[in-house]
XYZ file of N, CA and C in Angstrom:
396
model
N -36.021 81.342 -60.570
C -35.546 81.610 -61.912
C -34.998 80.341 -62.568
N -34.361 79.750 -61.862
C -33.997 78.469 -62.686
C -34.666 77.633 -62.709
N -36.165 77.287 -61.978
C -36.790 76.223 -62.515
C -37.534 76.850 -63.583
N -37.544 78.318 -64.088
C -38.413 78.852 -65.167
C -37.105 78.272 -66.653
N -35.816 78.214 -66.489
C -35.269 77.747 -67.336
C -35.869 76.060 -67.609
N -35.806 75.288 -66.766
C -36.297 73.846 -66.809
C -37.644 73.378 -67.494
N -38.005 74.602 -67.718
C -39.831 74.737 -68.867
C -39.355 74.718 -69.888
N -39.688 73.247 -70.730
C -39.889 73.723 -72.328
C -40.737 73.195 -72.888
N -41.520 73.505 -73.731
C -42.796 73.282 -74.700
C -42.397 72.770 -75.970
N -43.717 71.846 -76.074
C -43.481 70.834 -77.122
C -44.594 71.178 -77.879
N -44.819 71.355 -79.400
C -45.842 72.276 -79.965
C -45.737 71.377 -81.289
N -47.024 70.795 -81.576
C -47.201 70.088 -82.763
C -48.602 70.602 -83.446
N -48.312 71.216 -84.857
C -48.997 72.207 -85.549
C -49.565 70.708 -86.860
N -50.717 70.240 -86.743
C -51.553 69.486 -88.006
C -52.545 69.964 -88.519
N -53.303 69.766 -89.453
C -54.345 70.519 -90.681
C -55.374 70.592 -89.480
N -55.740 69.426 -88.358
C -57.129 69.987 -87.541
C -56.587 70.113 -86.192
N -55.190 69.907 -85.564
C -55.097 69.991 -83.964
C -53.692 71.248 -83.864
N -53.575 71.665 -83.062
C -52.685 72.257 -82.222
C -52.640 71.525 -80.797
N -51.373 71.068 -80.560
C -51.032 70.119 -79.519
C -49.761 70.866 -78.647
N -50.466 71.222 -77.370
C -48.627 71.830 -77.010
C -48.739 70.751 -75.757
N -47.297 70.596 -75.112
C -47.144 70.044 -74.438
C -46.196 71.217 -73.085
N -46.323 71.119 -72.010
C -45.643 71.789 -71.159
C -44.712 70.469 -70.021
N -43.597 70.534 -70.417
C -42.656 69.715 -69.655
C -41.560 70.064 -68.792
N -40.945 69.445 -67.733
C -40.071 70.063 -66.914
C -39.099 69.202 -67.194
N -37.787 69.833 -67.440
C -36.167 69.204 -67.322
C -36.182 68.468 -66.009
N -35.724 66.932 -65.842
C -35.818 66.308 -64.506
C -34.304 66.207 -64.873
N -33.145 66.950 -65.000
C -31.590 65.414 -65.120
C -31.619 66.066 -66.976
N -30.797 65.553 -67.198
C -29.915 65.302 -69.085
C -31.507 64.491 -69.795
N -31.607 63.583 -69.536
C -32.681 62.913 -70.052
C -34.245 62.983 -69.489
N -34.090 62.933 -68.857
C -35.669 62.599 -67.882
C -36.339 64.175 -67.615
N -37.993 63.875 -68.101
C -38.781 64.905 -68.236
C -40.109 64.667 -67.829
N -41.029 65.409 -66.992
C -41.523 65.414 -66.285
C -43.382 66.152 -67.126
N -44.133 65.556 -67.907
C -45.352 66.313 -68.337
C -45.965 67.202 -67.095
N -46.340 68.614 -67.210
C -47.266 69.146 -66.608
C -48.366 69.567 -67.012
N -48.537 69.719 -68.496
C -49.358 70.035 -68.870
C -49.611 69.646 -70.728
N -51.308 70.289 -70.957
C -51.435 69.587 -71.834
C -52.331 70.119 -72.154
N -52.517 71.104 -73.593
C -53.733 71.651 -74.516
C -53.581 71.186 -75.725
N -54.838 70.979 -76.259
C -55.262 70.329 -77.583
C -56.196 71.574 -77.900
N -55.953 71.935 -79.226
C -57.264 73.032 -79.860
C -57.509 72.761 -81.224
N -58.546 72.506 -81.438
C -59.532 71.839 -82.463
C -58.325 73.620 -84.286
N -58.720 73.226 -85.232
C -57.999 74.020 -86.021
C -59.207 73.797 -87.349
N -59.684 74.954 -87.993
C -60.858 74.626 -88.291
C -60.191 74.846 -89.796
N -60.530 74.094 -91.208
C -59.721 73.688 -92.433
C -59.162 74.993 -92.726
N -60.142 76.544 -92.921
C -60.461 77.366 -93.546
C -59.205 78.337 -92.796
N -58.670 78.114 -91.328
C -57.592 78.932 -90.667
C -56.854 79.604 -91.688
N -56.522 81.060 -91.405
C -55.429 80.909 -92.293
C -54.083 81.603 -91.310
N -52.907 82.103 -91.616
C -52.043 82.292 -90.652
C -52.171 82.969 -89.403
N -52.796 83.920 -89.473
C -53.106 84.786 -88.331
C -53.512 84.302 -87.472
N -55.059 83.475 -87.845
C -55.843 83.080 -86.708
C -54.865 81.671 -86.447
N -53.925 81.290 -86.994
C -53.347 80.263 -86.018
C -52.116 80.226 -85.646
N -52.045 81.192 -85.425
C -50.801 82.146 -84.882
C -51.772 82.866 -83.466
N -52.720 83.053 -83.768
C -53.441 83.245 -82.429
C -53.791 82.557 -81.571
N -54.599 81.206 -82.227
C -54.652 80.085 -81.570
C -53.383 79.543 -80.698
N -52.255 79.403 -81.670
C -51.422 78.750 -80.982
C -50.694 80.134 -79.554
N -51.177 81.079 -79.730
C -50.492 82.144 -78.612
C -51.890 82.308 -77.143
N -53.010 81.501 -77.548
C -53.550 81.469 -76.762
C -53.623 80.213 -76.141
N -52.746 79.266 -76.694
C -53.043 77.795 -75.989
C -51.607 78.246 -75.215
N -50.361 79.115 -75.342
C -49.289 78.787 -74.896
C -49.592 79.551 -73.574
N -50.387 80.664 -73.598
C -50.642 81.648 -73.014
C -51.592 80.587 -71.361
N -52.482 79.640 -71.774
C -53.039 79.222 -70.650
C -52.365 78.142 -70.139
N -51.065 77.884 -70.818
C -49.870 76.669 -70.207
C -48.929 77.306 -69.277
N -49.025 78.413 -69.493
C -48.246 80.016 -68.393
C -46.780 79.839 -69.485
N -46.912 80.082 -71.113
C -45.664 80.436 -71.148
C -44.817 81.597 -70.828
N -43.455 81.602 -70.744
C -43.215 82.665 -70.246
C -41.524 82.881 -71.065
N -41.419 82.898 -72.283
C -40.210 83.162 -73.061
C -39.472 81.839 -72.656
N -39.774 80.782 -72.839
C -39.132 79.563 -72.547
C -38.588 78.440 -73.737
N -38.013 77.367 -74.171
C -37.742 77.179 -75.275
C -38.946 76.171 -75.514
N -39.201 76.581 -77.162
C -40.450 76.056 -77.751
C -39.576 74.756 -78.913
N -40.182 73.700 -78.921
C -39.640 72.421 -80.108
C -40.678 72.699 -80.724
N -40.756 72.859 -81.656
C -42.053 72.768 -82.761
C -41.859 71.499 -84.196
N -42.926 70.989 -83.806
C -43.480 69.698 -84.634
C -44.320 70.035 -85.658
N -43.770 69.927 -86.828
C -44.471 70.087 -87.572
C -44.551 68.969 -88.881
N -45.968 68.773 -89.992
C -45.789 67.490 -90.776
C -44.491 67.274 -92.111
N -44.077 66.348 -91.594
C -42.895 65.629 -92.751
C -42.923 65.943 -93.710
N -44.372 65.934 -94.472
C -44.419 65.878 -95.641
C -44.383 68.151 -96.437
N -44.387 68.615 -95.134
C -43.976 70.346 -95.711
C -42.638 70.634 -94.900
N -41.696 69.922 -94.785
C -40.754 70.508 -93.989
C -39.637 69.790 -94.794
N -38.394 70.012 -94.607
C -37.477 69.511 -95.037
C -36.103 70.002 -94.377
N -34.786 69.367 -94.006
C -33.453 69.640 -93.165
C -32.380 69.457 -94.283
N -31.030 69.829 -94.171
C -30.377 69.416 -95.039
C -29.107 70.402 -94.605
N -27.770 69.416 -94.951
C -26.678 69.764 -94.133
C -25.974 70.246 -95.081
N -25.313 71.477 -95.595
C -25.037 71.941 -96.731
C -23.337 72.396 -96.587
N -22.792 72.719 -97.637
C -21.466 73.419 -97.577
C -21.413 74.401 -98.291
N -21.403 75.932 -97.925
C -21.475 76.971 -98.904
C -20.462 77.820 -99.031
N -20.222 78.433 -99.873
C -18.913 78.753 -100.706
C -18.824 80.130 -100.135
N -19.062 80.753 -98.801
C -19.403 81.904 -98.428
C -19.160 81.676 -96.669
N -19.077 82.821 -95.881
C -19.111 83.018 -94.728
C -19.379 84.161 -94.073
N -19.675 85.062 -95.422
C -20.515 86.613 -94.848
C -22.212 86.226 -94.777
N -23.083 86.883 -93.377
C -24.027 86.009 -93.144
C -25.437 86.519 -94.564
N -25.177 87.472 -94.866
C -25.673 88.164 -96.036
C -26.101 86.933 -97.064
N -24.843 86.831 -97.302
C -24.350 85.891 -98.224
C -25.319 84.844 -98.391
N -24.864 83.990 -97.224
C -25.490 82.611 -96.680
C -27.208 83.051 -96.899
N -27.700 83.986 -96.747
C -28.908 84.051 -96.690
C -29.373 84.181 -98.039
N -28.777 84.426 -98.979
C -29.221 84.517 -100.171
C -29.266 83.689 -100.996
N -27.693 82.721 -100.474
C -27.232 81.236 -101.375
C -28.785 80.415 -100.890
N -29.140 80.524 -99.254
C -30.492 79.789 -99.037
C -31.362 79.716 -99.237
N -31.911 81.009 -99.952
C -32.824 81.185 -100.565
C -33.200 80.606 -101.758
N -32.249 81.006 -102.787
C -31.704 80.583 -103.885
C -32.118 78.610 -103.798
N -31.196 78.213 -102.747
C -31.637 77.088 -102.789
C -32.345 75.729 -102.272
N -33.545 77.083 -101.350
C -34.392 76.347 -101.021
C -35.396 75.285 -101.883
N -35.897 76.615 -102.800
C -36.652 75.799 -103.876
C -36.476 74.255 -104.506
N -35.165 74.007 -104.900
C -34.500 72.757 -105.158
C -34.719 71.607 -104.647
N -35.230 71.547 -103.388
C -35.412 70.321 -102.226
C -37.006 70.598 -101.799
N -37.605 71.366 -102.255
C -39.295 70.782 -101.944
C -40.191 71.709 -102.789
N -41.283 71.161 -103.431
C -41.857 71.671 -104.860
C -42.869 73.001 -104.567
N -42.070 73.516 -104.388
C -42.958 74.759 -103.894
C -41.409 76.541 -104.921
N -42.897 76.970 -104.805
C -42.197 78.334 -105.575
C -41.238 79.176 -103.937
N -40.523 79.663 -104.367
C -39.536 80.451 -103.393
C -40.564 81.376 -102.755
N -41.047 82.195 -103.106
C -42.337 82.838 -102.284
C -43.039 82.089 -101.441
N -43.351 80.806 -101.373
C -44.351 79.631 -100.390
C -43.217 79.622 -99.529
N -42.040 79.451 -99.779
C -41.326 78.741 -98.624
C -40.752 79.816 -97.469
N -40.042 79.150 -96.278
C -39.922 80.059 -95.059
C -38.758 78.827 -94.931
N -37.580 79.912 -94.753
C -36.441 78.986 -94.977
C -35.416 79.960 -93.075
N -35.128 79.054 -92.659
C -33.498 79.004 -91.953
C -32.588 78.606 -91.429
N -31.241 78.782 -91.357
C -29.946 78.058 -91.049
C -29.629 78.432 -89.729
N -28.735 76.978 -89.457
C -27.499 77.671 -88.718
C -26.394 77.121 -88.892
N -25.761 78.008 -88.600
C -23.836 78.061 -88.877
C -23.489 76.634 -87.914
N -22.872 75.566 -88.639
C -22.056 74.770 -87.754
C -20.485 74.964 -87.836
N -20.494 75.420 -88.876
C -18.574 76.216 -88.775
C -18.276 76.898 -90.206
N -17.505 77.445 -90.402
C -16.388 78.000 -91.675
C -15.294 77.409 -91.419
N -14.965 77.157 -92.600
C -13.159 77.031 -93.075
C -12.601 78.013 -92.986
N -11.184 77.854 -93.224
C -10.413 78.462 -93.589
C -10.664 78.801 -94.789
N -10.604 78.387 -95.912
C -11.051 78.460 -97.030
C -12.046 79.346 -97.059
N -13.062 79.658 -96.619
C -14.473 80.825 -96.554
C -15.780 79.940 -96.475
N -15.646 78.413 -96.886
C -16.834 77.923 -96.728
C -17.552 77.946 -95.246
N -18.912 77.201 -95.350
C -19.641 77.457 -94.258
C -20.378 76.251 -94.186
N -20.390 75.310 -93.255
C -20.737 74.233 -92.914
C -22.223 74.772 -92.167
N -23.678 74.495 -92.782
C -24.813 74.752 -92.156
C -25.589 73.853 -92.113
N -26.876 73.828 -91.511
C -27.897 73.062 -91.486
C -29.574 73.768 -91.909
N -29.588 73.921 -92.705
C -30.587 74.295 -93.614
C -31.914 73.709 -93.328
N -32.793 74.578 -92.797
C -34.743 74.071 -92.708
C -35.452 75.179 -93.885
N -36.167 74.178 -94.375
C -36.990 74.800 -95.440
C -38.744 74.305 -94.727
């Protein structure tokens, strides 16, 4: 059981490849490649089929509910460390919404936005880290 914790996958999603990587925790730093699928991604994909693709490349790396890093291109992603005037999680989800749009040129419907909590004040604010 605990070397199934020491599995984590490295997953880089581009317009023609799906790239996962299967690595083992050696120590704090040091990591160990075991494995390695590449799958061709044909222009016309649209979510499903690469949402399949990518569950059939994880599937022959033997994933098994392990933690996934996902890589994805610079130029559709965006991070951003925010302070919001709120600390009910409702809340927070709506202020994010609201202001996803603002930081990359896309209509609120295109985007797929989420946080996490790095703290509240006293005050009610909410110290997050925002992916759009």
């Amino acid at each position: 059981m605990q070397k199934n914790r020491n599995i984590q996958f490295i997953c880089q999603i581009t317009e023609n490849f799906i790239k996962v990587i299967k690595c083992i925790s050696k120590g704090s730093l040091k990591r160990e490649i075991v494995g390695l699928e590449i799958e061709t991604v044909a222009q016309d994909t649209d979510d499903k089929k690469l949402t399949d693709n990518l569950s059939h490349v994880l599937q022959r790396l033997g994933y098994n509910n392990n933690p996934i890093i996902l890589s994805l291109p610079r130029s559709q992603v965006t991070c951003r460390n925010l302070k919001i005037p709120s600390a009910a999680p409702q809340e927070i989800e709506r202020i994010v919404n609201l202001q996803a749009s603002h930081y990359l040129p896309y209509s609120t419907d295109e985007l797929i936005t989420s946080y996490q909590l790095i703290q509240t004040d006293k005050e009610g604010y909410s110290n997050i880290i925002l992916v759009i």
